[in-house]
């Protein structure tokens, strides 16, 4: 468990000991805050034969099966082709209604629950409305606005966030992530696991290029390099958006006309929508059009 999750963990422990623990727990937070790891830890505690306090013992047969990834009473459901279909949720219903093979609890983890289709969410709702004894459903979600209100109302909701950036900073230092080299690093302390992922994938220098380009839009000339980065690493488009938006706000505070700021924001919004739908040459042209609009806006 990460240091910034200790408050949430204490709340879960208290509710469990007071017999107020909800059979469906929804963990909500930004990508990179460790929601899935938290759900995994909770699943291990709920399935352990001899939990110590509110922690798995890591020595019983059940813990051994969990460590090997072969526990028959734990089910993980995640997106396939960027969505969670109704068949996966129907398999969940069958799973929770059958006896526990280890004679204890049964736990389902739904990763990125906001990716459920409408039919899948409706199928899940039926299971949530009729909870079975000793059956737990743990869901993670990056954006709860994408979940139906009917599902939200039937879950115990837990916000998972980095409240104190110093906790994330200290943890990242322990992971030897060289964030002191990058002025933008502190902006992502709220998503520490994402920073670790970028480091492992060798993307920190590429993000630095995006940051420097966005920080000096009017004088930026390495458009081809930025274009190449965003084409090869589409997940960084949202990071580029953060940097551009930050620069626009700075420019607004230092004399940029609100009309120009508004036009630039509209261009950014159009670009983000288009990026989700277009690829290749059209995407490159869209980026070129965006940069031209932004440079003209702040001249």
Tab-separated table of N, CA and C in Angstrom, residues 224-294:
chain	number	residue	atom	x	y	z
A	224	UNK	N	8.396	19.431	-35.997
A	224	UNK	CA	8.493	18.067	-36.526
A	224	UNK	C	8.778	17.060	-35.412
A	225	UNK	N	9.613	17.460	-34.459
A	225	UNK	CA	9.936	16.558	-33.351
A	225	UNK	C	8.719	16.336	-32.451
A	226	UNK	N	8.009	17.417	-32.159
A	226	UNK	CA	6.790	17.312	-31.344
A	226	UNK	C	5.751	16.456	-32.055
A	227	UNK	N	5.622	16.692	-33.347
A	227	UNK	CA	4.680	15.909	-34.157
A	227	UNK	C	5.028	14.423	-34.104
A	228	UNK	N	6.285	14.094	-34.192
A	228	UNK	CA	6.732	12.707	-34.159
A	228	UNK	C	6.425	12.069	-32.799
A	229	UNK	N	6.668	12.801	-31.735
A	229	UNK	CA	6.415	12.280	-30.387
A	229	UNK	C	4.933	11.979	-30.192
A	230	UNK	N	4.086	12.915	-30.574
A	230	UNK	CA	2.652	12.748	-30.359
A	230	UNK	C	2.061	11.666	-31.262
A	231	UNK	N	2.665	11.476	-32.432
A	231	UNK	CA	2.193	10.429	-33.339
A	231	UNK	C	2.587	9.047	-32.822
A	232	UNK	N	3.793	8.937	-32.301
A	232	UNK	CA	4.281	7.645	-31.818
A	232	UNK	C	3.791	7.304	-30.415
A	233	UNK	N	3.445	8.337	-29.644
A	233	UNK	CA	3.025	8.122	-28.255
A	233	UNK	C	1.745	8.908	-28.015
A	234	UNK	N	0.659	8.404	-28.530
A	234	UNK	CA	-0.609	9.137	-28.472
A	234	UNK	C	-1.076	9.398	-27.044
A	235	UNK	N	-0.597	8.573	-26.086
A	235	UNK	CA	-0.999	8.802	-24.692
A	235	UNK	C	-0.457	10.116	-24.149
A	236	UNK	N	0.512	10.705	-24.861
A	236	UNK	CA	1.098	11.966	-24.395
A	236	UNK	C	0.354	13.192	-24.917
A	237	UNK	N	-0.660	12.980	-25.741
A	237	UNK	CA	-1.446	14.117	-26.237
A	237	UNK	C	-2.097	14.848	-25.065
A	238	UNK	N	-2.611	14.094	-24.094
A	238	UNK	CA	-3.256	14.728	-22.939
A	238	UNK	C	-2.240	15.501	-22.099
A	239	UNK	N	-0.995	15.025	-22.057
A	239	UNK	CA	0.066	15.742	-21.337
A	239	UNK	C	0.385	17.049	-22.063
A	240	UNK	N	0.480	16.982	-23.370
A	240	UNK	CA	0.715	18.169	-24.186
A	240	UNK	C	-0.400	19.183	-23.966
A	241	UNK	N	-1.623	18.699	-23.840
A	241	UNK	CA	-2.770	19.572	-23.581
A	241	UNK	C	-2.593	20.309	-22.251
A	242	UNK	N	-2.142	19.600	-21.236
A	242	UNK	CA	-1.906	20.221	-19.927
A	242	UNK	C	-0.888	21.350	-20.047
A	243	UNK	N	0.196	21.095	-20.758
A	243	UNK	CA	1.247	22.108	-20.897
A	243	UNK	C	0.753	23.327	-21.693
A	244	UNK	N	0.031	23.060	-22.780
A	244	UNK	CA	-0.498	24.161	-23.591
A	244	UNK	C	-1.481	24.996	-22.778
A	245	UNK	N	-2.365	24.324	-22.071
A	245	UNK	CA	-3.374	25.028	-21.278
A	245	UNK	C	-2.719	25.881	-20.199
A	246	UNK	N	-1.679	25.355	-19.618
A	246	UNK	CA	-0.935	26.103	-18.600
A	246	UNK	C	-0.322	27.367	-19.204
A	247	UNK	N	0.246	27.254	-20.390
A	247	UNK	CA	0.867	28.397	-21.047
A	247	UNK	C	-0.179	29.439	-21.446
A	248	UNK	N	-1.336	28.978	-21.893
A	248	UNK	CA	-2.406	29.908	-22.260
A	248	UNK	C	-2.893	30.702	-21.044
A	249	UNK	N	-3.023	30.047	-19.912
A	249	UNK	CA	-3.455	30.741	-18.696
A	249	UNK	C	-2.407	31.769	-18.272
A	250	UNK	N	-1.150	31.384	-18.409
A	250	UNK	CA	-0.069	32.326	-18.092
A	250	UNK	C	-0.143	33.546	-19.011
A	251	UNK	N	-0.359	33.291	-20.292
A	251	UNK	CA	-0.440	34.398	-21.260
A	251	UNK	C	-1.635	35.291	-20.970
A	252	UNK	N	-2.743	34.697	-20.541
A	252	UNK	CA	-3.940	35.478	-20.213
A	252	UNK	C	-3.668	36.410	-19.038
A	253	UNK	N	-2.914	35.914	-18.074
A	253	UNK	CA	-2.567	36.733	-16.908
A	253	UNK	C	-1.569	37.838	-17.244
A	254	UNK	N	-0.928	37.709	-18.407
A	254	UNK	CA	0.098	38.694	-18.778
A	254	UNK	C	-0.237	39.415	-20.081
A	255	UNK	N	-1.523	39.676	-20.274
A	255	UNK	CA	-1.924	40.570	-21.352
A	255	UNK	C	-2.630	39.954	-22.542
A	256	UNK	N	-2.715	38.635	-22.629
A	256	UNK	CA	-3.417	38.027	-23.755
A	256	UNK	C	-4.900	38.388	-23.693
A	257	UNK	N	-5.449	38.848	-24.820
A	257	UNK	CA	-6.867	39.209	-24.873
A	257	UNK	C	-7.724	37.979	-24.615
A	258	UNK	N	-8.818	38.191	-23.904
A	258	UNK	CA	-9.678	37.047	-23.562
A	258	UNK	C	-10.251	36.402	-24.818
A	259	UNK	N	-10.547	37.190	-25.852
A	259	UNK	CA	-11.084	36.637	-27.096
A	259	UNK	C	-10.070	35.687	-27.739
A	260	UNK	N	-8.783	36.082	-27.711
A	260	UNK	CA	-7.727	35.231	-28.264
A	260	UNK	C	-7.574	33.968	-27.421
A	261	UNK	N	-7.653	34.148	-26.104
A	261	UNK	CA	-7.583	32.989	-25.198
A	261	UNK	C	-8.732	32.021	-25.473
A	262	UNK	N	-9.917	32.577	-25.662
A	262	UNK	CA	-11.095	31.746	-25.923
A	262	UNK	C	-10.961	31.001	-27.247
A	263	UNK	N	-10.436	31.677	-28.279
A	263	UNK	CA	-10.233	31.024	-29.581
A	263	UNK	C	-9.219	29.880	-29.458
A	264	UNK	N	-8.165	30.123	-28.684
A	264	UNK	CA	-7.150	29.092	-28.489
A	264	UNK	C	-7.722	27.890	-27.747
A	265	UNK	N	-8.557	28.148	-26.761
A	265	UNK	CA	-9.190	27.059	-26.019
A	265	UNK	C	-10.100	26.233	-26.921
A	266	UNK	N	-10.824	26.898	-27.778
A	266	UNK	CA	-11.694	26.188	-28.710
A	266	UNK	C	-10.872	25.314	-29.657
A	267	UNK	N	-9.747	25.852	-30.119
A	267	UNK	CA	-8.876	25.091	-31.019
A	267	UNK	C	-8.327	23.856	-30.311
A	268	UNK	N	-7.943	24.010	-29.041
A	268	UNK	CA	-7.447	22.881	-28.262
A	268	UNK	C	-8.532	21.824	-28.086
A	269	UNK	N	-9.729	22.278	-27.809
A	269	UNK	CA	-10.839	21.347	-27.606
A	269	UNK	C	-11.117	20.562	-28.884
A	270	UNK	N	-11.108	21.260	-30.020
A	270	UNK	CA	-11.337	20.579	-31.308
A	270	UNK	C	-10.235	19.560	-31.578
A	271	UNK	N	-9.004	19.960	-31.273
A	271	UNK	CA	-7.879	19.059	-31.513
A	271	UNK	C	-7.996	17.794	-30.656
A	272	UNK	N	-8.357	17.948	-29.391
A	272	UNK	CA	-8.477	16.788	-28.504
A	272	UNK	C	-9.581	15.857	-28.976
A	273	UNK	N	-10.672	16.417	-29.445
A	273	UNK	CA	-11.761	15.575	-29.969
A	273	UNK	C	-11.323	14.855	-31.237
A	274	UNK	N	-10.657	15.589	-32.124
A	274	UNK	CA	-10.220	14.995	-33.390
A	274	UNK	C	-9.178	13.906	-33.165
A	275	UNK	N	-8.310	14.099	-32.173
A	275	UNK	CA	-7.242	13.137	-31.909
A	275	UNK	C	-7.791	11.760	-31.584
A	276	UNK	N	-8.974	11.722	-30.981
A	276	UNK	CA	-9.588	10.449	-30.627
A	276	UNK	C	-10.154	9.718	-31.843
A	277	UNK	N	-10.229	10.431	-32.989
A	277	UNK	CA	-10.902	9.848	-34.143
A	277	UNK	C	-10.023	9.717	-35.378
A	278	UNK	N	-8.945	10.518	-35.471
A	278	UNK	CA	-8.166	10.521	-36.707
A	278	UNK	C	-6.746	10.043	-36.444
A	279	UNK	N	-6.116	9.501	-37.476
A	279	UNK	CA	-4.762	8.979	-37.360
A	279	UNK	C	-3.896	9.473	-38.519
A	280	UNK	N	-2.592	9.208	-38.406
A	280	UNK	CA	-1.686	9.423	-39.534
A	280	UNK	C	-1.606	10.849	-40.005
A	281	UNK	N	-1.685	11.019	-41.320
A	281	UNK	CA	-1.504	12.327	-41.932
A	281	UNK	C	-2.530	13.333	-41.428
A	282	UNK	N	-3.783	12.925	-41.321
A	282	UNK	CA	-4.822	13.848	-40.864
A	282	UNK	C	-4.539	14.353	-39.455
A	283	UNK	N	-4.016	13.469	-38.612
A	283	UNK	CA	-3.659	13.871	-37.260
A	283	UNK	C	-2.536	14.899	-37.291
A	284	UNK	N	-1.551	14.678	-38.142
A	284	UNK	CA	-0.435	15.619	-38.274
A	284	UNK	C	-0.927	16.973	-38.759
A	285	UNK	N	-1.835	16.963	-39.704
A	285	UNK	CA	-2.389	18.220	-40.206
A	285	UNK	C	-3.177	18.934	-39.116
A	286	UNK	N	-3.900	18.150	-38.309
A	286	UNK	CA	-4.655	18.734	-37.205
A	286	UNK	C	-3.739	19.401	-36.204
A	287	UNK	N	-2.604	18.778	-35.929
A	287	UNK	CA	-1.640	19.349	-34.999
A	287	UNK	C	-1.028	20.622	-35.582
A	288	UNK	N	-0.700	20.592	-36.876
A	288	UNK	CA	-0.131	21.774	-37.525
A	288	UNK	C	-1.110	22.944	-37.468
A	289	UNK	N	-2.374	22.670	-37.694
A	289	UNK	CA	-3.403	23.710	-37.637
A	289	UNK	C	-3.522	24.265	-36.227
A	290	UNK	N	-3.457	23.387	-35.239
A	290	UNK	CA	-3.544	23.828	-33.845
A	290	UNK	C	-2.394	24.767	-33.497
A	291	UNK	N	-1.166	24.363	-33.839
A	291	UNK	CA	0.004	25.171	-33.488
A	291	UNK	C	-0.055	26.534	-34.188
A	292	UNK	N	-0.494	26.549	-35.445
A	292	UNK	CA	-0.629	27.806	-36.184
A	292	UNK	C	-1.627	28.727	-35.473
A	293	UNK	N	-2.755	28.163	-35.027
A	293	UNK	CA	-3.781	28.940	-34.321
A	293	UNK	C	-3.239	29.486	-33.013
A	294	UNK	N	-2.522	28.649	-32.268
A	294	UNK	CA	-1.990	29.060	-30.965
A	294	UNK	C	-0.933	30.153	-31.114
